[in-house]
Tab-separated table of N, CA and C in Angstrom:
chain	number	residue	atom	x	y	z
H	783	UNK	N	-46.533	28.728	-181.497
H	783	UNK	CA	-46.621	27.450	-180.717
H	783	UNK	C	-46.577	26.940	-182.355
H	784	UNK	N	-47.176	27.222	-183.397
H	784	UNK	CA	-46.481	26.542	-185.234
H	784	UNK	C	-45.227	27.570	-184.969
H	785	UNK	N	-44.544	28.559	-184.892
H	785	UNK	CA	-43.504	28.609	-185.632
H	785	UNK	C	-42.473	27.416	-184.836
H	786	UNK	N	-42.381	27.859	-183.272
H	786	UNK	CA	-41.630	26.593	-182.937
H	786	UNK	C	-41.401	25.314	-183.592
H	787	UNK	N	-42.620	25.103	-183.907
H	787	UNK	CA	-42.403	23.750	-184.407
H	787	UNK	C	-42.423	23.683	-185.820
H	788	UNK	N	-42.778	24.970	-186.549
H	788	UNK	CA	-41.989	24.473	-187.922
H	788	UNK	C	-40.238	25.145	-188.025
H	789	UNK	N	-39.867	25.716	-186.959
H	789	UNK	CA	-38.490	25.645	-186.796
H	789	UNK	C	-37.431	24.059	-186.491
H	790	UNK	N	-38.415	23.929	-185.442
H	790	UNK	CA	-37.126	22.630	-184.917
H	790	UNK	C	-37.843	21.340	-185.442
H	791	UNK	N	-39.018	21.221	-185.047
H	791	UNK	CA	-39.536	19.718	-186.180
H	791	UNK	C	-40.465	20.352	-187.291
H	792	UNK	N	-40.386	20.849	-188.097
H	792	UNK	CA	-41.214	21.020	-189.221
H	792	UNK	C	-41.596	19.653	-190.411
H	793	UNK	N	-42.725	19.654	-190.669
H	793	UNK	CA	-43.422	18.924	-191.703
H	793	UNK	C	-43.202	19.099	-193.240
H	794	UNK	N	-42.645	18.175	-194.258
H	794	UNK	CA	-42.211	17.802	-195.392
H	794	UNK	C	-43.494	18.556	-196.273
H	795	UNK	N	-44.776	17.655	-195.497
H	795	UNK	CA	-45.932	18.209	-196.428
H	795	UNK	C	-47.123	19.007	-195.427
H	796	UNK	N	-46.701	19.728	-194.870
H	796	UNK	CA	-47.339	20.655	-194.334
H	796	UNK	C	-46.372	21.586	-194.017
H	797	UNK	N	-46.203	22.672	-194.703
H	797	UNK	CA	-45.233	24.000	-194.592
H	797	UNK	C	-45.869	24.818	-194.047
H	798	UNK	N	-44.868	26.262	-193.424
H	798	UNK	CA	-45.832	27.499	-192.908
H	798	UNK	C	-45.914	27.874	-194.278
H	799	UNK	N	-47.220	28.700	-194.056
H	799	UNK	CA	-47.464	29.157	-193.094
H	799	UNK	C	-48.773	28.643	-193.070
H	800	UNK	N	-49.315	27.633	-192.006
H	800	UNK	CA	-50.093	26.967	-191.423
H	800	UNK	C	-51.378	27.416	-190.647
H	801	UNK	N	-52.258	26.946	-190.208
H	801	UNK	CA	-52.894	26.230	-189.263
H	801	UNK	C	-52.925	25.291	-188.083
H	802	UNK	N	-52.603	25.453	-186.859
H	802	UNK	CA	-52.305	24.062	-186.343
H	802	UNK	C	-53.291	23.243	-185.888
H	803	UNK	N	-54.895	23.512	-185.956
H	803	UNK	CA	-56.150	22.942	-185.355
H	803	UNK	C	-56.055	21.444	-186.467
H	804	UNK	N	-56.997	20.859	-185.767
H	804	UNK	CA	-57.043	19.478	-185.850
H	804	UNK	C	-58.424	19.175	-185.051
H	805	UNK	N	-59.551	19.650	-185.050
H	805	UNK	CA	-60.570	19.637	-184.420
H	805	UNK	C	-61.705	19.080	-185.204
H	806	UNK	N	-62.739	18.674	-184.723
H	806	UNK	CA	-63.986	17.572	-185.364
H	806	UNK	C	-63.984	18.514	-186.949
H	807	UNK	N	-64.880	19.984	-185.803
H	807	UNK	CA	-65.192	20.663	-187.589
H	807	UNK	C	-64.586	21.586	-188.493
H	808	UNK	N	-62.851	20.825	-188.171
H	808	UNK	CA	-61.798	21.415	-189.526
H	808	UNK	C	-61.411	19.840	-189.994
H	809	UNK	N	-62.079	18.572	-189.987
H	809	UNK	CA	-61.603	17.712	-190.325
H	809	UNK	C	-62.142	17.438	-191.641
H	810	UNK	N	-61.360	16.417	-192.620
H	810	UNK	CA	-61.387	16.205	-194.113
H	810	UNK	C	-60.571	15.181	-194.043
H	811	UNK	N	-61.673	14.567	-194.581
H	811	UNK	CA	-60.289	13.140	-195.182
H	811	UNK	C	-61.168	12.533	-196.297
H	812	UNK	N	-61.045	12.048	-197.129
H	812	UNK	CA	-61.531	10.997	-198.154
H	812	UNK	C	-62.481	9.723	-197.970
H	813	UNK	N	-63.423	9.125	-197.999
H	813	UNK	CA	-63.958	8.114	-197.921
H	813	UNK	C	-62.951	7.358	-197.996
H	814	UNK	N	-62.095	7.084	-198.530
H	814	UNK	CA	-60.922	5.841	-198.604
H	814	UNK	C	-60.158	5.885	-196.959
H	815	UNK	N	-60.061	7.108	-197.165
H	815	UNK	CA	-59.204	6.870	-195.843
H	815	UNK	C	-59.724	7.151	-194.367
H	816	UNK	N	-61.322	7.471	-194.462
H	816	UNK	CA	-62.099	7.222	-193.045
H	816	UNK	C	-62.454	5.695	-192.802
H	817	UNK	N	-62.466	4.617	-194.144
H	817	UNK	CA	-62.529	3.739	-193.876
H	817	UNK	C	-61.583	2.776	-193.527
H	818	UNK	N	-60.355	3.214	-194.132
H	818	UNK	CA	-59.006	2.115	-193.459
H	818	UNK	C	-58.715	3.149	-192.368
H	819	UNK	N	-58.613	4.279	-191.382
H	819	UNK	CA	-59.159	4.074	-190.685
H	819	UNK	C	-60.311	3.839	-189.202
H	820	UNK	N	-60.791	3.387	-189.878
H	820	UNK	CA	-61.776	2.919	-188.666
H	820	UNK	C	-63.054	3.612	-188.239
H	821	UNK	N	-63.420	4.489	-189.462
H	821	UNK	CA	-64.377	6.320	-188.544
H	821	UNK	C	-64.002	6.328	-187.426
H	822	UNK	N	-65.101	6.806	-186.934
H	822	UNK	CA	-65.443	7.912	-185.677
H	822	UNK	C	-64.871	6.765	-184.421
H	823	UNK	N	-64.158	6.628	-183.618
H	823	UNK	CA	-63.962	5.621	-182.602
H	823	UNK	C	-65.228	6.397	-181.609
H	824	UNK	N	-66.274	5.912	-181.135
H	824	UNK	CA	-66.993	5.304	-180.365
H	824	UNK	C	-66.526	5.807	-178.743
H	825	UNK	N	-66.092	6.791	-178.055
H	825	UNK	CA	-65.462	7.509	-177.366
H	825	UNK	C	-66.223	8.764	-176.725
H	826	UNK	N	-66.290	9.062	-175.162
H	826	UNK	CA	-66.972	10.196	-174.529
H	826	UNK	C	-66.384	11.691	-175.151
H	827	UNK	N	-64.922	11.566	-175.205
H	827	UNK	CA	-64.297	12.600	-175.390
H	827	UNK	C	-63.198	11.802	-176.175
H	828	UNK	N	-62.494	13.284	-177.298
H	828	UNK	CA	-60.949	13.087	-177.723
H	828	UNK	C	-61.442	11.728	-178.633
H	829	UNK	N	-62.832	12.397	-179.681
H	829	UNK	CA	-62.747	10.722	-180.686
H	829	UNK	C	-62.077	11.932	-181.623
H	830	UNK	N	-62.304	13.160	-182.238
H	830	UNK	CA	-61.022	13.716	-183.544
H	830	UNK	C	-60.035	13.730	-183.142
H	831	UNK	N	-59.865	13.589	-182.068
H	831	UNK	CA	-57.931	13.214	-182.240
H	831	UNK	C	-56.981	11.695	-182.212
H	832	UNK	N	-58.211	11.097	-181.380
H	832	UNK	CA	-57.729	9.458	-181.609
H	832	UNK	C	-58.437	9.150	-183.521
H	833	UNK	N	-59.230	10.499	-184.645
H	833	UNK	CA	-59.864	9.088	-185.489
H	833	UNK	C	-58.134	10.135	-186.424
H	834	UNK	N	-57.815	11.213	-185.977
H	834	UNK	CA	-56.639	12.017	-186.541
H	834	UNK	C	-55.474	11.215	-185.978
H	835	UNK	N	-55.263	9.978	-185.508
H	835	UNK	CA	-54.073	9.337	-185.168
H	835	UNK	C	-54.447	7.705	-185.778
H	836	UNK	N	-55.367	7.471	-186.197
H	836	UNK	CA	-56.367	6.625	-186.798
H	836	UNK	C	-55.417	7.114	-188.437
H	837	UNK	N	-56.222	8.068	-188.948
H	837	UNK	CA	-55.585	7.894	-190.625
H	837	UNK	C	-54.274	7.953	-190.712
H	838	UNK	N	-52.986	8.837	-189.561
H	838	UNK	CA	-52.016	9.090	-189.107
H	838	UNK	C	-51.460	7.134	-189.297
H	839	UNK	N	-51.237	6.707	-188.711
H	839	UNK	CA	-51.360	4.960	-189.178
H	839	UNK	C	-51.456	4.287	-189.855
H	840	UNK	N	-52.803	4.620	-190.527
H	840	UNK	CA	-53.457	4.397	-192.166
H	840	UNK	C	-52.171	4.663	-193.315
H	841	UNK	N	-51.720	5.957	-193.258
H	841	UNK	CA	-50.815	6.544	-193.904
H	841	UNK	C	-52.154	7.138	-194.038
H	842	UNK	N	-52.067	7.788	-193.654
H	842	UNK	CA	-52.548	9.602	-194.275
H	842	UNK	C	-51.652	10.819	-193.749
H	843	UNK	N	-51.622	11.743	-194.161
H	843	UNK	CA	-50.816	13.141	-194.097
H	843	UNK	C	-51.823	13.867	-193.877
H	844	UNK	N	-51.578	14.631	-192.448
H	844	UNK	CA	-52.626	15.504	-191.824
H	844	UNK	C	-51.379	17.202	-193.091
H	845	UNK	N	-52.310	18.148	-192.779
H	845	UNK	CA	-52.453	19.345	-193.471
H	845	UNK	C	-53.217	20.503	-192.974
H	846	UNK	N	-52.401	21.324	-192.626
H	846	UNK	CA	-53.157	22.414	-192.409
H	846	UNK	C	-53.696	23.699	-193.284
H	847	UNK	N	-54.428	23.607	-193.998
H	847	UNK	CA	-54.455	24.474	-194.812
H	847	UNK	C	-54.896	25.736	-194.706
H	848	UNK	N	-54.217	27.109	-195.322
H	848	UNK	CA	-54.656	28.721	-194.300
H	848	UNK	C	-56.679	27.977	-194.879
H	849	UNK	N	-56.861	28.322	-195.666
H	849	UNK	CA	-58.127	28.517	-196.184
H	849	UNK	C	-59.189	27.050	-195.720
H	850	UNK	N	-58.858	26.786	-194.859
H	850	UNK	CA	-60.022	26.146	-194.337
H	850	UNK	C	-59.846	25.765	-192.852
H	851	UNK	N	-61.160	26.762	-192.172
H	851	UNK	CA	-61.901	26.950	-191.570
H	851	UNK	C	-62.664	26.850	-190.883
H	852	UNK	N	-63.156	26.983	-189.714
H	852	UNK	CA	-64.251	26.912	-188.993
H	852	UNK	C	-65.052	27.433	-188.060
H	853	UNK	N	-65.920	27.880	-187.670
H	853	UNK	CA	-66.388	28.444	-187.102
H	853	UNK	C	-67.153	27.908	-185.646
H	854	UNK	N	-67.021	27.541	-183.972
H	854	UNK	CA	-67.027	26.601	-183.365
H	854	UNK	C	-68.299	27.370	-182.030
H	855	UNK	N	-69.455	26.781	-182.156
H	855	UNK	CA	-70.049	26.718	-180.911
H	855	UNK	C	-69.857	27.829	-179.721
H	856	UNK	N	-70.275	28.947	-179.561
H	856	UNK	CA	-69.863	29.635	-178.050
H	856	UNK	C	-70.659	29.466	-177.426
H	857	UNK	N	-71.144	27.936	-177.012
H	857	UNK	CA	-71.814	27.238	-176.076
H	857	UNK	C	-71.187	26.683	-174.579
H	858	UNK	N	-71.482	27.443	-174.109
H	858	UNK	CA	-70.529	26.640	-172.497
H	858	UNK	C	-71.315	25.232	-171.319
H	859	UNK	N	-72.309	24.701	-172.396
H	859	UNK	CA	-73.071	23.406	-171.707
H	859	UNK	C	-72.398	22.759	-172.987
H	860	UNK	N	-70.966	21.765	-173.227
H	860	UNK	CA	-71.085	20.692	-174.413
H	860	UNK	C	-71.347	19.252	-174.222
H	861	UNK	N	-71.171	18.721	-175.156
H	861	UNK	CA	-71.450	17.015	-174.719
H	861	UNK	C	-69.732	16.686	-174.350
H	862	UNK	N	-69.414	17.257	-174.823
H	862	UNK	CA	-67.599	16.203	-174.264
H	862	UNK	C	-67.213	16.564	-173.107
H	863	UNK	N	-66.753	15.429	-171.828
H	863	UNK	CA	-66.076	15.771	-171.559
H	863	UNK	C	-64.451	16.443	-171.278
H	864	UNK	N	-64.118	17.563	-170.973
H	864	UNK	CA	-63.017	17.883	-171.095
H	864	UNK	C	-62.994	18.252	-173.180
H	865	UNK	N	-63.969	19.068	-173.409
H	865	UNK	CA	-64.171	19.916	-174.445
H	865	UNK	C	-63.897	21.365	-174.358
H	866	UNK	N	-64.212	21.795	-175.834
H	866	UNK	CA	-63.932	23.040	-176.064
H	866	UNK	C	-64.805	23.774	-175.058
H	867	UNK	N	-66.186	23.489	-174.805
H	867	UNK	CA	-66.968	24.076	-173.950
H	867	UNK	C	-66.599	24.263	-172.703
H	868	UNK	N	-66.015	23.283	-171.969
H	868	UNK	CA	-65.445	23.483	-170.667
H	868	UNK	C	-64.044	24.528	-170.349
H	869	UNK	N	-63.191	23.935	-171.564
H	869	UNK	CA	-62.538	24.928	-171.597
H	869	UNK	C	-62.759	26.490	-171.128
H	870	UNK	N	-64.112	26.592	-172.254
H	870	UNK	CA	-63.926	28.075	-172.699
H	870	UNK	C	-64.822	28.570	-171.233
H	871	UNK	N	-65.478	27.420	-170.554
H	871	UNK	CA	-65.632	27.774	-169.047
H	871	UNK	C	-65.482	28.263	-168.085
H	872	UNK	N	-63.922	27.196	-168.603
H	872	UNK	CA	-63.114	27.276	-167.767
H	872	UNK	C	-62.239	28.878	-167.574
H	873	UNK	N	-61.601	28.765	-168.668
H	873	UNK	CA	-61.435	30.421	-168.854
H	873	UNK	C	-62.627	31.352	-168.519
H	874	UNK	N	-63.788	31.796	-168.548
H	874	UNK	CA	-64.820	32.980	-168.131
H	874	UNK	C	-64.905	32.328	-166.498
H	875	UNK	N	-65.297	31.585	-166.458
H	875	UNK	CA	-64.789	31.796	-164.604
H	875	UNK	C	-63.210	32.188	-164.102
H	876	UNK	N	-62.187	31.621	-164.789
H	876	UNK	CA	-61.137	32.306	-163.588
H	876	UNK	C	-61.076	33.748	-164.333
H	877	UNK	N	-62.021	34.048	-165.453
H	877	UNK	CA	-61.026	35.832	-165.791
H	877	UNK	C	-62.538	36.307	-164.325
H	878	UNK	N	-63.076	36.066	-164.524
H	878	UNK	CA	-64.381	37.008	-163.893
H	878	UNK	C	-63.754	36.657	-162.522
H	879	UNK	N	-63.084	36.238	-161.919
H	879	UNK	CA	-62.381	35.389	-160.715
H	879	UNK	C	-61.657	36.058	-160.051
H	880	UNK	N	-60.737	37.187	-161.578
H	880	UNK	CA	-59.439	37.713	-161.768
H	880	UNK	C	-58.430	37.165	-161.637
H	881	UNK	N	-58.765	35.631	-161.802
H	881	UNK	CA	-56.983	34.653	-162.043
H	881	UNK	C	-56.770	35.360	-163.602
H	882	UNK	N	-55.547	34.173	-163.897
H	882	UNK	CA	-54.771	34.582	-164.777
H	882	UNK	C	-54.899	33.432	-165.686
H	883	UNK	N	-54.990	33.354	-167.137
H	883	UNK	CA	-55.057	31.474	-167.187
H	883	UNK	C	-53.888	31.486	-168.050
H	884	UNK	N	-53.417	30.318	-167.072
H	884	UNK	CA	-52.105	29.882	-167.544
H	884	UNK	C	-52.166	28.948	-168.567
H	885	UNK	N	-50.823	28.872	-169.304
H	885	UNK	CA	-50.810	28.082	-170.280
H	885	UNK	C	-49.275	27.542	-170.245
H	886	UNK	N	-48.740	26.411	-170.925
H	886	UNK	CA	-47.400	26.006	-171.196
H	886	UNK	C	-46.072	27.704	-171.593
H	887	UNK	N	-45.139	27.406	-170.565
H	887	UNK	CA	-44.319	28.470	-170.990
H	887	UNK	C	-43.589	28.323	-172.662
H	888	UNK	N	-43.403	29.117	-173.299
H	888	UNK	CA	-42.737	28.541	-175.009
H	888	UNK	C	-41.814	27.443	-174.258
H	889	UNK	N	-40.926	27.442	-173.747
H	889	UNK	CA	-39.981	26.789	-173.702
H	889	UNK	C	-40.218	25.302	-173.885
H	890	UNK	N	-41.369	25.426	-172.713
H	890	UNK	CA	-42.041	23.427	-172.632
H	890	UNK	C	-42.410	23.646	-174.672
H	891	UNK	N	-42.788	24.198	-175.327
H	891	UNK	CA	-43.261	23.842	-176.390
H	891	UNK	C	-42.239	23.686	-177.544
H	892	UNK	N	-40.849	24.214	-176.902
H	892	UNK	CA	-39.307	23.846	-177.686
H	892	UNK	C	-39.597	22.895	-177.216
H	893	UNK	N	-38.898	22.582	-176.029
H	893	UNK	CA	-38.790	20.978	-175.423
H	893	UNK	C	-39.646	20.467	-176.167
H	894	UNK	N	-40.948	19.667	-176.527
H	894	UNK	CA	-41.942	19.190	-177.404
H	894	UNK	C	-41.829	18.559	-178.503
H	895	UNK	N	-40.870	20.072	-178.979
H	895	UNK	CA	-40.960	20.055	-180.321
H	895	UNK	C	-39.350	18.949	-180.528
H	896	UNK	N	-38.670	19.699	-179.764
H	896	UNK	CA	-37.523	18.543	-179.692
H	896	UNK	C	-37.370	17.716	-179.332
H	897	UNK	N	-38.615	16.882	-178.256
H	897	UNK	CA	-38.754	15.637	-178.204
H	897	UNK	C	-39.607	14.777	-179.702
H	898	UNK	N	-40.236	15.681	-179.640
H	898	UNK	CA	-41.115	14.774	-181.433
H	898	UNK	C	-40.210	14.292	-182.346
H	899	UNK	N	-38.775	15.865	-183.161
H	899	UNK	CA	-38.427	15.558	-183.314
H	899	UNK	C	-37.037	14.211	-183.869
H	900	UNK	N	-36.451	13.883	-182.454
H	900	UNK	CA	-35.423	13.425	-181.894
H	900	UNK	C	-36.760	11.797	-182.004
H	901	UNK	N	-37.510	11.757	-181.488
H	901	UNK	CA	-38.520	10.956	-180.977
H	901	UNK	C	-38.899	10.172	-182.716
H	902	UNK	N	-39.326	11.035	-183.661
H	902	UNK	CA	-39.349	10.908	-184.737
H	902	UNK	C	-38.433	10.106	-185.147
H	903	UNK	N	-37.393	10.113	-185.121
H	903	UNK	CA	-35.960	9.343	-185.815
H	903	UNK	C	-36.251	8.359	-185.534
H	904	UNK	N	-36.222	8.449	-184.770
H	904	UNK	CA	-35.916	6.730	-183.444
H	904	UNK	C	-37.089	5.404	-183.172
H	905	UNK	N	-37.758	5.871	-183.596
H	905	UNK	CA	-39.173	5.073	-183.456
H	905	UNK	C	-39.912	5.260	-185.008
H	906	UNK	N	-39.887	4.155	-185.990
H	906	UNK	CA	-39.883	4.014	-187.386
H	906	UNK	C	-41.341	4.040	-188.072
H	907	UNK	N	-42.137	3.683	-186.687
H	907	UNK	CA	-43.353	3.417	-186.948
H	907	UNK	C	-44.601	4.828	-186.496
H	908	UNK	N	-45.496	4.826	-187.345
H	908	UNK	CA	-46.448	5.927	-186.730
H	908	UNK	C	-46.912	5.463	-185.117
H	909	UNK	N	-47.674	4.277	-185.433
H	909	UNK	CA	-48.154	3.349	-184.148
H	909	UNK	C	-47.638	3.921	-182.702
H	910	UNK	N	-46.175	3.623	-183.379
H	910	UNK	CA	-44.733	3.383	-182.232
H	910	UNK	C	-44.840	4.743	-181.592
H	911	UNK	N	-44.566	6.247	-182.378
H	911	UNK	CA	-44.924	7.397	-182.445
H	911	UNK	C	-45.639	7.884	-181.213
H	912	UNK	N	-46.863	7.525	-181.694
H	912	UNK	CA	-48.179	8.169	-181.256
H	912	UNK	C	-48.335	7.607	-179.732
H	913	UNK	N	-48.005	6.228	-179.184
H	913	UNK	CA	-47.957	5.749	-177.963
H	913	UNK	C	-46.733	6.004	-177.180
H	914	UNK	N	-45.896	6.533	-178.036
H	914	UNK	CA	-44.808	7.175	-177.058
H	914	UNK	C	-45.230	8.877	-176.701
H	915	UNK	N	-45.604	9.400	-177.917
H	915	UNK	CA	-46.521	10.504	-177.178
H	915	UNK	C	-47.423	10.625	-176.125
H	916	UNK	N	-48.016	10.023	-176.031
H	916	UNK	CA	-49.006	9.218	-175.296
H	916	UNK	C	-49.067	9.083	-173.733
H	917	UNK	N	-47.426	8.914	-173.796
H	917	UNK	CA	-47.160	8.322	-172.610
H	917	UNK	C	-46.483	9.533	-171.418
H	918	UNK	N	-46.215	10.855	-172.502
H	918	UNK	CA	-45.542	11.503	-171.683
H	918	UNK	C	-46.502	12.799	-170.866
H	919	UNK	N	-45.881	12.834	-169.770
H	919	UNK	CA	-46.423	14.052	-169.160
H	919	UNK	C	-47.298	15.407	-169.392
H	920	UNK	N	-48.291	15.493	-168.929
H	920	UNK	CA	-48.708	17.139	-169.964
H	920	UNK	C	-47.430	18.200	-169.731
H	921	UNK	N	-47.963	18.896	-170.613
H	921	UNK	CA	-47.070	19.906	-170.529
H	921	UNK	C	-46.996	21.521	-168.922
H	922	UNK	N	-46.421	21.378	-167.850
H	922	UNK	CA	-46.631	22.344	-166.989
H	922	UNK	C	-47.490	23.690	-167.464
H	923	UNK	N	-48.839	24.256	-166.771
H	923	UNK	CA	-49.226	25.296	-167.262
H	923	UNK	C	-48.384	26.439	-166.399
H	924	UNK	N	-47.419	27.138	-166.118
H	924	UNK	CA	-46.424	27.870	-166.073
H	924	UNK	C	-46.120	29.361	-166.235
H	925	UNK	N	-47.351	29.942	-167.159
H	925	UNK	CA	-46.740	31.502	-167.815
H	925	UNK	C	-48.534	31.735	-167.891
H	926	UNK	N	-48.508	33.239	-167.749
H	926	UNK	CA	-49.512	33.618	-167.448
H	926	UNK	C	-49.457	33.618	-169.519
H	927	UNK	N	-50.635	33.588	-169.582
H	927	UNK	CA	-50.971	33.465	-171.354
H	927	UNK	C	-50.923	35.548	-171.566
H	928	UNK	N	-51.550	36.173	-170.976
H	928	UNK	CA	-51.470	37.831	-171.634
H	928	UNK	C	-50.323	37.808	-171.221
H	929	UNK	N	-48.809	37.302	-170.621
H	929	UNK	CA	-47.796	38.264	-170.558
H	929	UNK	C	-47.007	37.541	-171.015
H	930	UNK	N	-47.230	36.736	-172.465
H	930	UNK	CA	-46.124	35.630	-173.041
H	930	UNK	C	-45.983	36.978	-174.324
H	931	UNK	N	-44.443	36.785	-174.320
H	931	UNK	CA	-44.356	37.884	-175.409
H	931	UNK	C	-43.854	36.987	-176.969
H	932	UNK	N	-45.305	36.947	-177.371
H	932	UNK	CA	-45.036	36.301	-178.750
H	932	UNK	C	-44.215	36.220	-179.995
H	933	UNK	N	-42.966	37.692	-180.215
H	933	UNK	CA	-43.026	38.185	-181.154
H	933	UNK	C	-41.272	37.199	-181.081
H	934	UNK	N	-41.174	37.238	-181.955
H	934	UNK	CA	-39.992	35.685	-182.666
H	934	UNK	C	-40.621	34.704	-181.446
H	935	UNK	N	-41.344	34.122	-181.258
H	935	UNK	CA	-41.973	32.978	-180.569
H	935	UNK	C	-40.737	31.848	-181.036
H	936	UNK	N	-40.404	31.920	-182.156
H	936	UNK	CA	-39.595	30.340	-182.221
H	936	UNK	C	-38.156	31.326	-182.005
H	937	UNK	N	-38.018	31.874	-181.468
H	937	UNK	CA	-36.372	31.576	-181.180
H	937	UNK	C	-36.055	31.654	-180.023
H	938	UNK	N	-34.947	31.281	-179.465
H	938	UNK	CA	-33.603	30.843	-177.831
H	938	UNK	C	-34.669	31.228	-176.812
H	939	UNK	N	-35.066	32.615	-176.757
H	939	UNK	CA	-35.467	33.588	-176.172
H	939	UNK	C	-37.025	34.002	-176.241
H	940	UNK	N	-37.892	33.582	-177.081
H	940	UNK	CA	-38.915	33.270	-177.452
H	940	UNK	C	-39.634	33.439	-176.068
H	941	UNK	N	-40.859	33.950	-175.611
H	941	UNK	CA	-41.781	33.068	-174.870
H	941	UNK	C	-41.641	33.280	-173.240
H	942	UNK	N	-40.963	34.761	-173.278
H	942	UNK	CA	-40.310	35.093	-172.077
H	942	UNK	C	-40.865	36.321	-171.249
H	943	UNK	N	-41.199	36.308	-170.159
H	943	UNK	CA	-42.309	36.871	-169.237
H	943	UNK	C	-41.919	38.152	-169.219
H	944	UNK	N	-42.798	38.953	-169.941
H	944	UNK	CA	-42.683	41.034	-169.642
H	944	UNK	C	-42.915	41.210	-168.634
């Protein structure tokens, strides 16, 4: 997905190679940016994403350096509804029942990257762009993860099912 984003909607201050995660354990910001963004919002789930969005609205620039990494807990009983523990539990349950893990096909990531590029050009404010992105429907999970051809994933024919 990062290769697709980097090809279609590159970010000048966050060039490849880069990771793409910006979740709780891998976030870092200055005290000043933390204050300007209002701190971690009090919400049951998604507070890390909300903090990132608030920092961007406050003028922050999100970067994903490869030398930043974190370990996550393998616990399956997590704090947040729709959090990582719930996702891991769902994946384990699906695998143990013989079900395939379904994810958005890479063509959806390409379409979303094109949408982001065009919308960013049309909407000048960070808050307007974030609001428009929140209004998007979720991408369909219509590809079997184990069957995605990741080789050349950024190309127009990539992401086909084997």
